[in-house]
mmCIF file of C-alpha atoms and ligand atoms in Angstrom:
data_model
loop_
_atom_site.group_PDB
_atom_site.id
_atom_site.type_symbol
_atom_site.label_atom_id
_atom_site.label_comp_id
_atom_site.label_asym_id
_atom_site.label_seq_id
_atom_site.Cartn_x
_atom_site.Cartn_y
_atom_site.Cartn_z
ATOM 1 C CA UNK A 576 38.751 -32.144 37.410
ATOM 2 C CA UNK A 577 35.762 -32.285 34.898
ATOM 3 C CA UNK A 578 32.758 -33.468 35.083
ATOM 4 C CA UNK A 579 32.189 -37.544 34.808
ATOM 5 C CA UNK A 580 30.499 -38.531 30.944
ATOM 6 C CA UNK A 581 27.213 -37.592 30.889
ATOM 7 C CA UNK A 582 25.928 -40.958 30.110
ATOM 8 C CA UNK A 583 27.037 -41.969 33.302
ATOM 9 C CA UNK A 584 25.533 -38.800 35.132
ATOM 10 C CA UNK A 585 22.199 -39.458 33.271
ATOM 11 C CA UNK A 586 22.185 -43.543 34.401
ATOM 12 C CA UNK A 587 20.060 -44.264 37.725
ATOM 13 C CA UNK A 588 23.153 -47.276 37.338
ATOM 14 C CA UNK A 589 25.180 -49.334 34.906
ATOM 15 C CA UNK A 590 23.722 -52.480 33.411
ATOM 16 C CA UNK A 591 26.972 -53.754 31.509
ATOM 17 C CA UNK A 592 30.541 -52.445 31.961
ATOM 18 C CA UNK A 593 33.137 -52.087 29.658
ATOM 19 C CA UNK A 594 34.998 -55.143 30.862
ATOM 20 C CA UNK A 595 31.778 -57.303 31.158
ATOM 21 C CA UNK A 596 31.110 -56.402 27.478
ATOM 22 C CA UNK A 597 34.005 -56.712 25.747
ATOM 23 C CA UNK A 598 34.882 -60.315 27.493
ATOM 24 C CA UNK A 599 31.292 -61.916 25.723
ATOM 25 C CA UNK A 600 31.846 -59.937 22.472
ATOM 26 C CA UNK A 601 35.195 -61.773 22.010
ATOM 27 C CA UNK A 602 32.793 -64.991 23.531
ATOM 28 C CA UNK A 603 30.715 -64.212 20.322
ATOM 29 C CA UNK A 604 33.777 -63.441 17.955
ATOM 30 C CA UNK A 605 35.429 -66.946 18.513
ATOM 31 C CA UNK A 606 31.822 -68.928 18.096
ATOM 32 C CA UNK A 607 31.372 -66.543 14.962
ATOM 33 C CA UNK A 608 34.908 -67.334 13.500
ATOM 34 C CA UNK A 609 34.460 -71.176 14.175
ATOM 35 C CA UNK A 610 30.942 -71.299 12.694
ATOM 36 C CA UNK A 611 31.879 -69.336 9.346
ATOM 37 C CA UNK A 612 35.061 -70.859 8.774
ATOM 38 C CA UNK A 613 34.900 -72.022 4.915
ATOM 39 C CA UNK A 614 31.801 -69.574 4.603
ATOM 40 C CA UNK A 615 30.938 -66.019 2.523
ATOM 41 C CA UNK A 616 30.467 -64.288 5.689
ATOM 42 C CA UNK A 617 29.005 -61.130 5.333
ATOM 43 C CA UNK A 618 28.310 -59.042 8.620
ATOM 44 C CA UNK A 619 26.026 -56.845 8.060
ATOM 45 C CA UNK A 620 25.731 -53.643 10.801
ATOM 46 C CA UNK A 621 22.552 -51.970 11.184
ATOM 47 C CA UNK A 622 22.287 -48.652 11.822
ATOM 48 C CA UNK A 623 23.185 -46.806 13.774
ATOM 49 C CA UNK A 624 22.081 -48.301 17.463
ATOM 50 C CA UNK A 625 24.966 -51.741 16.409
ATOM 51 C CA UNK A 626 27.992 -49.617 15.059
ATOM 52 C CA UNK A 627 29.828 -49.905 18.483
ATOM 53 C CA UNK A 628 28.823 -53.500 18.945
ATOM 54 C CA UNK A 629 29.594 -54.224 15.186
ATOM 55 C CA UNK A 630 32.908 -52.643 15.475
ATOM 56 C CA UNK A 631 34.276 -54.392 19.089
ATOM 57 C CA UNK A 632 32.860 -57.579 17.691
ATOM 58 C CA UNK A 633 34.674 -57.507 13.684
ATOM 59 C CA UNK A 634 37.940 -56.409 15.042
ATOM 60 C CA UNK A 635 37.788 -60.231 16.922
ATOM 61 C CA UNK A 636 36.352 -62.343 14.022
ATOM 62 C CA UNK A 637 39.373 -63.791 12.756
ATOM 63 C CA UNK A 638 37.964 -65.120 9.480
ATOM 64 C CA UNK A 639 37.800 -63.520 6.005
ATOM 65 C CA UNK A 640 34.760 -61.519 5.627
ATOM 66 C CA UNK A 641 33.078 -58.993 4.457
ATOM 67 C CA UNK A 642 31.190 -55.351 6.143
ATOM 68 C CA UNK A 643 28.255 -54.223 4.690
ATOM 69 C CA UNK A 644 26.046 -51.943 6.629
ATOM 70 C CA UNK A 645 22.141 -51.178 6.840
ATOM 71 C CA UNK A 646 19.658 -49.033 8.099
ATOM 72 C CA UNK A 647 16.276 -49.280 9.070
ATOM 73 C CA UNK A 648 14.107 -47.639 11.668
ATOM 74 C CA UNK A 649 10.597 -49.126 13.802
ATOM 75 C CA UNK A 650 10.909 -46.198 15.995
ATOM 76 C CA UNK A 651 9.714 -42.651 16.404
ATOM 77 C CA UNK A 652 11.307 -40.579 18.757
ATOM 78 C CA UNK A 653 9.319 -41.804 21.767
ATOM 79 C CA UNK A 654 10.257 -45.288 23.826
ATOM 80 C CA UNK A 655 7.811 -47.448 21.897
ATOM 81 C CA UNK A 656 7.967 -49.567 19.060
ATOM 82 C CA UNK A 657 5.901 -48.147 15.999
ATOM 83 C CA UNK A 658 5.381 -51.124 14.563
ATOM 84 C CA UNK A 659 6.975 -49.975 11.279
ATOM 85 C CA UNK A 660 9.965 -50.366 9.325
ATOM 86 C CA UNK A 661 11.834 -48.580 6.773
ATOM 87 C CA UNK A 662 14.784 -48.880 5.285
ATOM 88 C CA UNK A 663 16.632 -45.377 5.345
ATOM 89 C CA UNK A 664 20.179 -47.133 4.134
ATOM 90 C CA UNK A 665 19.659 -50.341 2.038
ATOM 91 C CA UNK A 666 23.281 -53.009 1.418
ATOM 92 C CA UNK A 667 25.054 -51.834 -2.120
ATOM 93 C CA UNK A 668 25.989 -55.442 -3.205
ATOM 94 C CA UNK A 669 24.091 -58.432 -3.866
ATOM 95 C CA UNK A 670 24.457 -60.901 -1.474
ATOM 96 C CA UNK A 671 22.711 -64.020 -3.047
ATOM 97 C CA UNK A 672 24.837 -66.827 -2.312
ATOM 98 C CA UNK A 673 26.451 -64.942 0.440
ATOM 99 C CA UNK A 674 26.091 -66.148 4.579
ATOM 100 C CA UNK A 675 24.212 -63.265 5.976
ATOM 101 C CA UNK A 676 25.389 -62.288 9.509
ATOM 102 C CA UNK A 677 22.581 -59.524 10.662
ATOM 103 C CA UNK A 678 24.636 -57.575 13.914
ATOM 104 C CA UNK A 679 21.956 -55.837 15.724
ATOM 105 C CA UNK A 680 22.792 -53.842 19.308
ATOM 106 C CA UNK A 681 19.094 -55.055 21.050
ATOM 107 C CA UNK A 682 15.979 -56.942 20.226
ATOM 108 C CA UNK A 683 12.729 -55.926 21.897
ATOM 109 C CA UNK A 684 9.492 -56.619 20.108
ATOM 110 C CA UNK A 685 11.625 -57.842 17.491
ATOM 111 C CA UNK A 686 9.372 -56.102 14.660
ATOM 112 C CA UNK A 687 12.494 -55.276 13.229
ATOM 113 C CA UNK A 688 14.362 -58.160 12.934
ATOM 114 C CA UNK A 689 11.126 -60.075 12.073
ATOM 115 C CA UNK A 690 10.661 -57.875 8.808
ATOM 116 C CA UNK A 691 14.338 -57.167 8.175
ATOM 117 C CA UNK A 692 14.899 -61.377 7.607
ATOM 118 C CA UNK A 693 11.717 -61.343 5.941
ATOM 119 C CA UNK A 694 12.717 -58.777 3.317
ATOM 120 C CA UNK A 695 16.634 -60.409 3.016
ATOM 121 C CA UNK A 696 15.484 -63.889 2.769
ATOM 122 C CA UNK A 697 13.939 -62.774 -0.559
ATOM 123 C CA UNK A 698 17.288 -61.846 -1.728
ATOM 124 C CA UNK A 699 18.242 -65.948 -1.729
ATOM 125 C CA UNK A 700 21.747 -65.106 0.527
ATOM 126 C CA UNK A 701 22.918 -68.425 1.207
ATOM 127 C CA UNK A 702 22.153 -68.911 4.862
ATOM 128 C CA UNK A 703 20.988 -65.798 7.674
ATOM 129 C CA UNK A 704 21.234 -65.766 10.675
ATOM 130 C CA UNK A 705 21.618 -62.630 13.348
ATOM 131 C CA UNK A 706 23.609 -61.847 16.310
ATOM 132 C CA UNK A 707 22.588 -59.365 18.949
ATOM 133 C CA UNK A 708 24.319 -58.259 21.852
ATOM 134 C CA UNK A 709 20.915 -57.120 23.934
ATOM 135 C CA UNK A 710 17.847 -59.213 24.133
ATOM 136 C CA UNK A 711 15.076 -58.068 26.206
ATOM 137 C CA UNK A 712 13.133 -61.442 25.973
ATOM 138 C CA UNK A 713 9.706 -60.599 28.051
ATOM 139 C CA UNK A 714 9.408 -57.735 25.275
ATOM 140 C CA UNK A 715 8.771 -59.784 21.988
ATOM 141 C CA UNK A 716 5.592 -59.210 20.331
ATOM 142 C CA UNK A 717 7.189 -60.801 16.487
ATOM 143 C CA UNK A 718 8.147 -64.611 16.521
ATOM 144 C CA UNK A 719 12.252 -64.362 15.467
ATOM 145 C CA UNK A 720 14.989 -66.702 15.915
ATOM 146 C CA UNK A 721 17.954 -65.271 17.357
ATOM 147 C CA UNK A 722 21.453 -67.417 17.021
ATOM 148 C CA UNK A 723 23.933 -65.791 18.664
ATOM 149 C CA UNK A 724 22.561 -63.581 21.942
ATOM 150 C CA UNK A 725 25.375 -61.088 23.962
ATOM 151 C CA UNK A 726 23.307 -60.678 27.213
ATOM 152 C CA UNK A 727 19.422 -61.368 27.980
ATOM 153 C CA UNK A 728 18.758 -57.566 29.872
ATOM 154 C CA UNK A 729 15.245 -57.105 32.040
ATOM 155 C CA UNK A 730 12.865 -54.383 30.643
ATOM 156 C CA UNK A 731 14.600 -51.595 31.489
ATOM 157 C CA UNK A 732 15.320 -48.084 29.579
ATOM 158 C CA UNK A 733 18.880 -48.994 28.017
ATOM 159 C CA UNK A 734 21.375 -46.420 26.498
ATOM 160 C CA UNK A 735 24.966 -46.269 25.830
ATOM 161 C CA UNK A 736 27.621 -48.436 23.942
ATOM 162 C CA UNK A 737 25.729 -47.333 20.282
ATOM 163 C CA UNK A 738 22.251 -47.145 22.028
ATOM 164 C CA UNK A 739 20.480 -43.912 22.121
ATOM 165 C CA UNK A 740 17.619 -41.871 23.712
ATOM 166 C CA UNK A 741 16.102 -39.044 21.222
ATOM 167 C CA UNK A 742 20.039 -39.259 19.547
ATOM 168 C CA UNK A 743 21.884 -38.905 22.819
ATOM 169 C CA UNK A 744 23.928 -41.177 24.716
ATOM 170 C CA UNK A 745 25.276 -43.471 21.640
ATOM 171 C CA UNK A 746 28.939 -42.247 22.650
ATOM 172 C CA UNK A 747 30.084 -44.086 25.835
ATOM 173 C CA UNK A 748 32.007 -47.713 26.484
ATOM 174 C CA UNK A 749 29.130 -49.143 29.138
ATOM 175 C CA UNK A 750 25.187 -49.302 29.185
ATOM 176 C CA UNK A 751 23.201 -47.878 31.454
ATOM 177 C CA UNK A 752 19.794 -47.613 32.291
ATOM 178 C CA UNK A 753 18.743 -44.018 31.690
ATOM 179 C CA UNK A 754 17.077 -42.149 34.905
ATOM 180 C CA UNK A 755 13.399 -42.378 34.634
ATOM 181 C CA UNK A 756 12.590 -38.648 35.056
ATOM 182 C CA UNK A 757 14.484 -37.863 32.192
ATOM 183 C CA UNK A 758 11.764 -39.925 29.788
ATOM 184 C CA UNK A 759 9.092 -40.028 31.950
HETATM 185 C C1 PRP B 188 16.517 -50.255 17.620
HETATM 186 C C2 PRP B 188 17.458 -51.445 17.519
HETATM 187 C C3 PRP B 188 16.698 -52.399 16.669
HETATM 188 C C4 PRP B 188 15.269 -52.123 17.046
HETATM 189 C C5 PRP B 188 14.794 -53.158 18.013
HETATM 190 O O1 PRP B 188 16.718 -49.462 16.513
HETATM 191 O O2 PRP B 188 18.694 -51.099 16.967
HETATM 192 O O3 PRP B 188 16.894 -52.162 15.296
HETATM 193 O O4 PRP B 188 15.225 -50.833 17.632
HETATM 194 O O5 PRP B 188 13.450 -52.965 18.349
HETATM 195 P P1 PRP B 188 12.305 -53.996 18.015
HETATM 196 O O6 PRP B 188 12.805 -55.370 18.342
HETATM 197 O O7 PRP B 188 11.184 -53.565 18.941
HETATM 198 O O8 PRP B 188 11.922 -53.840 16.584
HETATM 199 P P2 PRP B 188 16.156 -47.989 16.325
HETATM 200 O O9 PRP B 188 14.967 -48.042 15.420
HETATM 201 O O10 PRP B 188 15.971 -47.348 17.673
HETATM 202 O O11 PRP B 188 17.289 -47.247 15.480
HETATM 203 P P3 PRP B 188 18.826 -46.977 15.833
HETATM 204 O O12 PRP B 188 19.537 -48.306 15.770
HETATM 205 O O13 PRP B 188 19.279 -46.054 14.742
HETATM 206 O O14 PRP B 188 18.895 -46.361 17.205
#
Protein backbone atom coordinates (compact mmCIF):
# COMPACT_ATOMS: atom_id res chain seq x y z
CA UNK A 1 0.00 0.00 0.00
CA UNK A 2 1.67 3.37 -1.06
CA UNK A 3 0.80 6.47 -0.74
CA UNK A 4 -2.11 8.01 -3.23
CA UNK A 5 -0.29 10.60 -6.19
CA UNK A 6 0.64 13.53 -4.69
CA UNK A 7 -1.37 15.68 -6.91
CA UNK A 8 -4.25 14.23 -5.48
CA UNK A 9 -2.92 14.58 -1.77
CA UNK A 10 -2.05 18.27 -2.56
CA UNK A 11 -5.90 19.00 -4.18
CA UNK A 12 -8.47 20.55 -1.51
CA UNK A 13 -10.69 18.37 -4.53
CA UNK A 14 -10.81 17.38 -8.18
CA UNK A 15 -12.18 19.79 -10.74
CA UNK A 16 -12.11 17.35 -13.89
CA UNK A 17 -11.59 13.56 -13.82
CA UNK A 18 -9.97 11.45 -16.08
CA UNK A 19 -13.18 10.15 -17.58
CA UNK A 20 -14.85 13.66 -17.71
CA UNK A 21 -11.77 14.80 -19.70
CA UNK A 22 -11.04 12.45 -22.03
CA UNK A 23 -14.97 12.11 -23.16
CA UNK A 24 -14.86 16.24 -24.37
CA UNK A 25 -11.29 15.89 -25.75
CA UNK A 26 -12.58 13.21 -28.19
CA UNK A 27 -15.89 15.94 -28.29
CA UNK A 28 -13.12 18.37 -29.59
CA UNK A 29 -11.18 15.74 -31.78
CA UNK A 30 -14.30 14.86 -33.97
CA UNK A 31 -15.36 18.84 -34.40
CA UNK A 32 -11.50 19.33 -35.16
CA UNK A 33 -11.35 16.42 -37.77
CA UNK A 34 -14.70 17.60 -39.44
CA UNK A 35 -13.66 21.27 -39.57
CA UNK A 36 -10.05 20.58 -41.15
CA UNK A 37 -11.02 18.01 -43.44
CA UNK A 38 -9.42 19.18 -46.95
CA UNK A 39 -7.19 21.63 -44.79
CA UNK A 40 -3.09 22.04 -43.94
CA UNK A 41 -3.77 21.47 -40.41
CA UNK A 42 -1.05 22.21 -38.34
CA UNK A 43 -1.52 21.75 -34.44
CA UNK A 44 0.64 23.53 -32.85
CA UNK A 45 1.34 22.54 -28.80
CA UNK A 46 2.54 25.12 -26.57
CA UNK A 47 4.69 24.48 -24.02
CA UNK A 48 4.80 22.82 -21.73
CA UNK A 49 1.34 23.50 -19.57
CA UNK A 50 -0.76 21.74 -23.28
CA UNK A 51 1.57 18.63 -23.90
CA UNK A 52 -0.95 16.28 -22.08
CA UNK A 53 -3.94 17.98 -23.60
CA UNK A 54 -2.13 18.14 -27.05
CA UNK A 55 -1.28 14.56 -26.87
CA UNK A 56 -5.01 12.96 -25.65
CA UNK A 57 -6.47 15.31 -28.18
CA UNK A 58 -3.94 14.35 -31.65
CA UNK A 59 -4.15 10.71 -30.95
CA UNK A 60 -8.27 11.37 -31.81
CA UNK A 61 -7.95 13.79 -34.80
CA UNK A 62 -8.40 11.49 -37.51
CA UNK A 63 -7.24 13.78 -40.32
CA UNK A 64 -3.78 14.24 -41.89
CA UNK A 65 -1.84 16.76 -40.06
CA UNK A 66 0.93 18.01 -38.91
CA UNK A 67 2.73 18.64 -34.91
CA UNK A 68 4.69 21.46 -34.43
CA UNK A 69 5.30 22.67 -30.97
CA UNK A 70 5.96 26.17 -29.19
CA UNK A 71 6.93 27.80 -26.23
CA UNK A 72 6.29 30.89 -24.66
CA UNK A 73 6.00 32.08 -21.10
CA UNK A 74 3.68 35.35 -19.37
CA UNK A 75 4.49 33.95 -16.07
CA UNK A 76 7.01 34.19 -13.28
CA UNK A 77 6.99 31.74 -10.76
CA UNK A 78 4.23 33.33 -8.68
CA UNK A 79 0.19 32.84 -9.53
CA UNK A 80 -0.09 36.04 -11.53
CA UNK A 81 0.11 36.94 -14.96
CA UNK A 82 3.27 39.17 -15.76
CA UNK A 83 1.94 40.64 -18.46
CA UNK A 84 4.84 39.49 -20.68
CA UNK A 85 5.64 37.11 -23.25
CA UNK A 86 8.54 35.41 -24.62
CA UNK A 87 9.11 32.96 -26.78
CA UNK A 88 11.65 30.38 -25.18
CA UNK A 89 10.90 27.64 -28.18
CA UNK A 90 9.82 29.28 -31.51
CA UNK A 91 7.98 26.56 -34.65
CA UNK A 92 11.06 25.29 -37.10
CA UNK A 93 8.95 25.44 -40.35
CA UNK A 94 7.19 28.07 -42.07
CA UNK A 95 3.74 27.82 -41.90
CA UNK A 96 2.46 30.51 -44.42
CA UNK A 97 -0.27 28.99 -46.20
CA UNK A 98 -0.68 26.48 -43.50
CA UNK A 99 -4.25 26.29 -41.05
CA UNK A 100 -2.84 27.15 -37.72
CA UNK A 101 -4.42 25.11 -34.86
CA UNK A 102 -2.90 26.93 -31.51
CA UNK A 103 -3.61 23.89 -28.54
CA UNK A 104 -3.30 25.69 -25.35
CA UNK A 105 -4.12 23.74 -21.74
CA UNK A 106 -5.96 27.20 -20.09
CA UNK A 107 -6.71 30.77 -20.91
CA UNK A 108 -6.83 33.31 -18.09
CA UNK A 109 -6.04 36.90 -18.88
CA UNK A 110 -5.41 35.66 -22.19
CA UNK A 111 -2.14 37.96 -22.57
CA UNK A 112 -0.76 35.07 -24.06
CA UNK A 113 -2.87 34.01 -26.57
CA UNK A 114 -3.61 37.70 -27.40
CA UNK A 115 0.19 38.28 -28.36
CA UNK A 116 0.94 34.73 -29.49
CA UNK A 117 -1.94 35.27 -32.61
CA UNK A 118 -0.68 38.63 -32.88
CA UNK A 119 2.92 37.59 -33.58
CA UNK A 120 1.65 34.29 -35.95
CA UNK A 121 -0.79 36.24 -37.89
CA UNK A 122 2.28 38.10 -39.22
CA UNK A 123 3.56 34.92 -40.53
CA UNK A 124 0.38 34.96 -43.28
CA UNK A 125 -0.61 30.98 -42.14
CA UNK A 126 -3.65 30.50 -43.98
CA UNK A 127 -6.33 30.63 -41.34
CA UNK A 128 -5.69 30.47 -37.03
CA UNK A 129 -7.61 29.65 -34.86
CA UNK A 130 -6.95 28.04 -31.10
CA UNK A 131 -8.36 25.38 -29.03
CA UNK A 132 -8.10 25.27 -25.27
CA UNK A 133 -9.21 22.80 -22.97
CA UNK A 134 -9.49 25.38 -19.73
CA UNK A 135 -11.06 28.75 -19.93
CA UNK A 136 -11.36 30.72 -16.88
CA UNK A 137 -13.69 33.40 -18.51
CA UNK A 138 -14.20 36.07 -15.45
CA UNK A 139 -10.21 36.23 -15.69
CA UNK A 140 -9.63 37.95 -19.17
CA UNK A 141 -7.96 41.17 -19.11
CA UNK A 142 -6.79 40.76 -23.39
CA UNK A 143 -9.78 40.72 -25.95
CA UNK A 144 -9.13 36.96 -27.80
CA UNK A 145 -11.35 34.80 -29.68
CA UNK A 146 -11.34 31.36 -28.63
CA UNK A 147 -12.96 28.58 -31.21
CA UNK A 148 -12.90 25.52 -29.75
CA UNK A 149 -13.24 25.69 -25.58
CA UNK A 150 -12.78 22.03 -23.42
CA UNK A 151 -14.45 23.28 -20.15
CA UNK A 152 -15.26 26.99 -18.84
CA UNK A 153 -13.53 26.38 -14.96
CA UNK A 154 -14.38 29.20 -12.03
CA UNK A 155 -11.28 31.12 -10.72
CA UNK A 156 -9.78 28.66 -8.93
CA UNK A 157 -5.91 27.53 -8.45
CA UNK A 158 -5.79 24.65 -11.21
CA UNK A 159 -2.98 21.98 -11.53
CA UNK A 160 -2.63 18.65 -13.00
CA UNK A 161 -3.22 16.98 -16.49
CA UNK A 162 0.08 19.25 -17.98
CA UNK A 163 -0.71 22.18 -15.54
CA UNK A 164 1.80 23.11 -13.00
CA UNK A 165 2.49 25.06 -9.74
CA UNK A 166 6.33 26.34 -9.44
CA UNK A 167 7.03 22.96 -11.97
CA UNK A 168 5.10 20.48 -9.88
CA UNK A 169 2.04 18.68 -10.45
CA UNK A 170 2.18 18.53 -14.51
CA UNK A 171 2.28 14.56 -14.11
CA UNK A 172 -1.24 13.27 -13.20
CA UNK A 173 -4.53 12.14 -15.47
CA UNK A 174 -7.17 14.70 -13.51
CA UNK A 175 -7.11 18.48 -12.40
CA UNK A 176 -7.38 19.61 -9.27
CA UNK A 177 -7.53 22.63 -7.48
CA UNK A 178 -4.34 22.92 -5.45
CA UNK A 179 -4.88 23.46 -1.45
CA UNK A 180 -4.69 27.07 -0.69
CA UNK A 181 -2.06 26.90 2.10
CA UNK A 182 0.27 25.47 -0.11
CA UNK A 183 0.39 29.01 -2.33
CA UNK A 184 -0.94 31.16 0.01
C1 LIG B 1 0.05 29.22 -18.98
C2 LIG B 1 -0.85 28.62 -20.05
C3 LIG B 1 -0.99 29.73 -21.02
C4 LIG B 1 -0.95 30.95 -20.16
C5 LIG B 1 -2.33 31.46 -19.92
O1 LIG B 1 1.35 29.06 -19.38
O2 LIG B 1 -0.30 27.47 -20.61
O3 LIG B 1 0.06 29.75 -21.96
O4 LIG B 1 -0.33 30.58 -18.93
O5 LIG B 1 -2.33 32.63 -19.16
P1 LIG B 1 -2.84 34.02 -19.69
O6 LIG B 1 -4.13 33.80 -20.42
O7 LIG B 1 -3.05 34.81 -18.41
O8 LIG B 1 -1.78 34.63 -20.54
P2 LIG B 1 2.63 29.30 -18.47
O9 LIG B 1 3.23 30.62 -18.82
O10 LIG B 1 2.26 29.06 -17.02
O11 LIG B 1 3.68 28.21 -18.98
P3 LIG B 1 3.58 26.61 -19.01
O12 LIG B 1 2.56 26.25 -20.07
O13 LIG B 1 4.96 26.18 -19.40
O14 LIG B 1 3.16 26.14 -17.65
Amino acid sequence: MGRTHYVREDSERILLDQETIMKRVAELAKQISADYENKNLVAVCILKGSVMFFSDLMKEVTIPCELEFMSVSSYGSGSSSSGNVKIKYDLQDDIRDKDILIVEDIVDSGITLHNLTNLLKQRNPASLKICCLLDKKERRVAEIDVDYVGFEIPDEFVIGYGLDFDGKYRNYGEIGILKRELYE
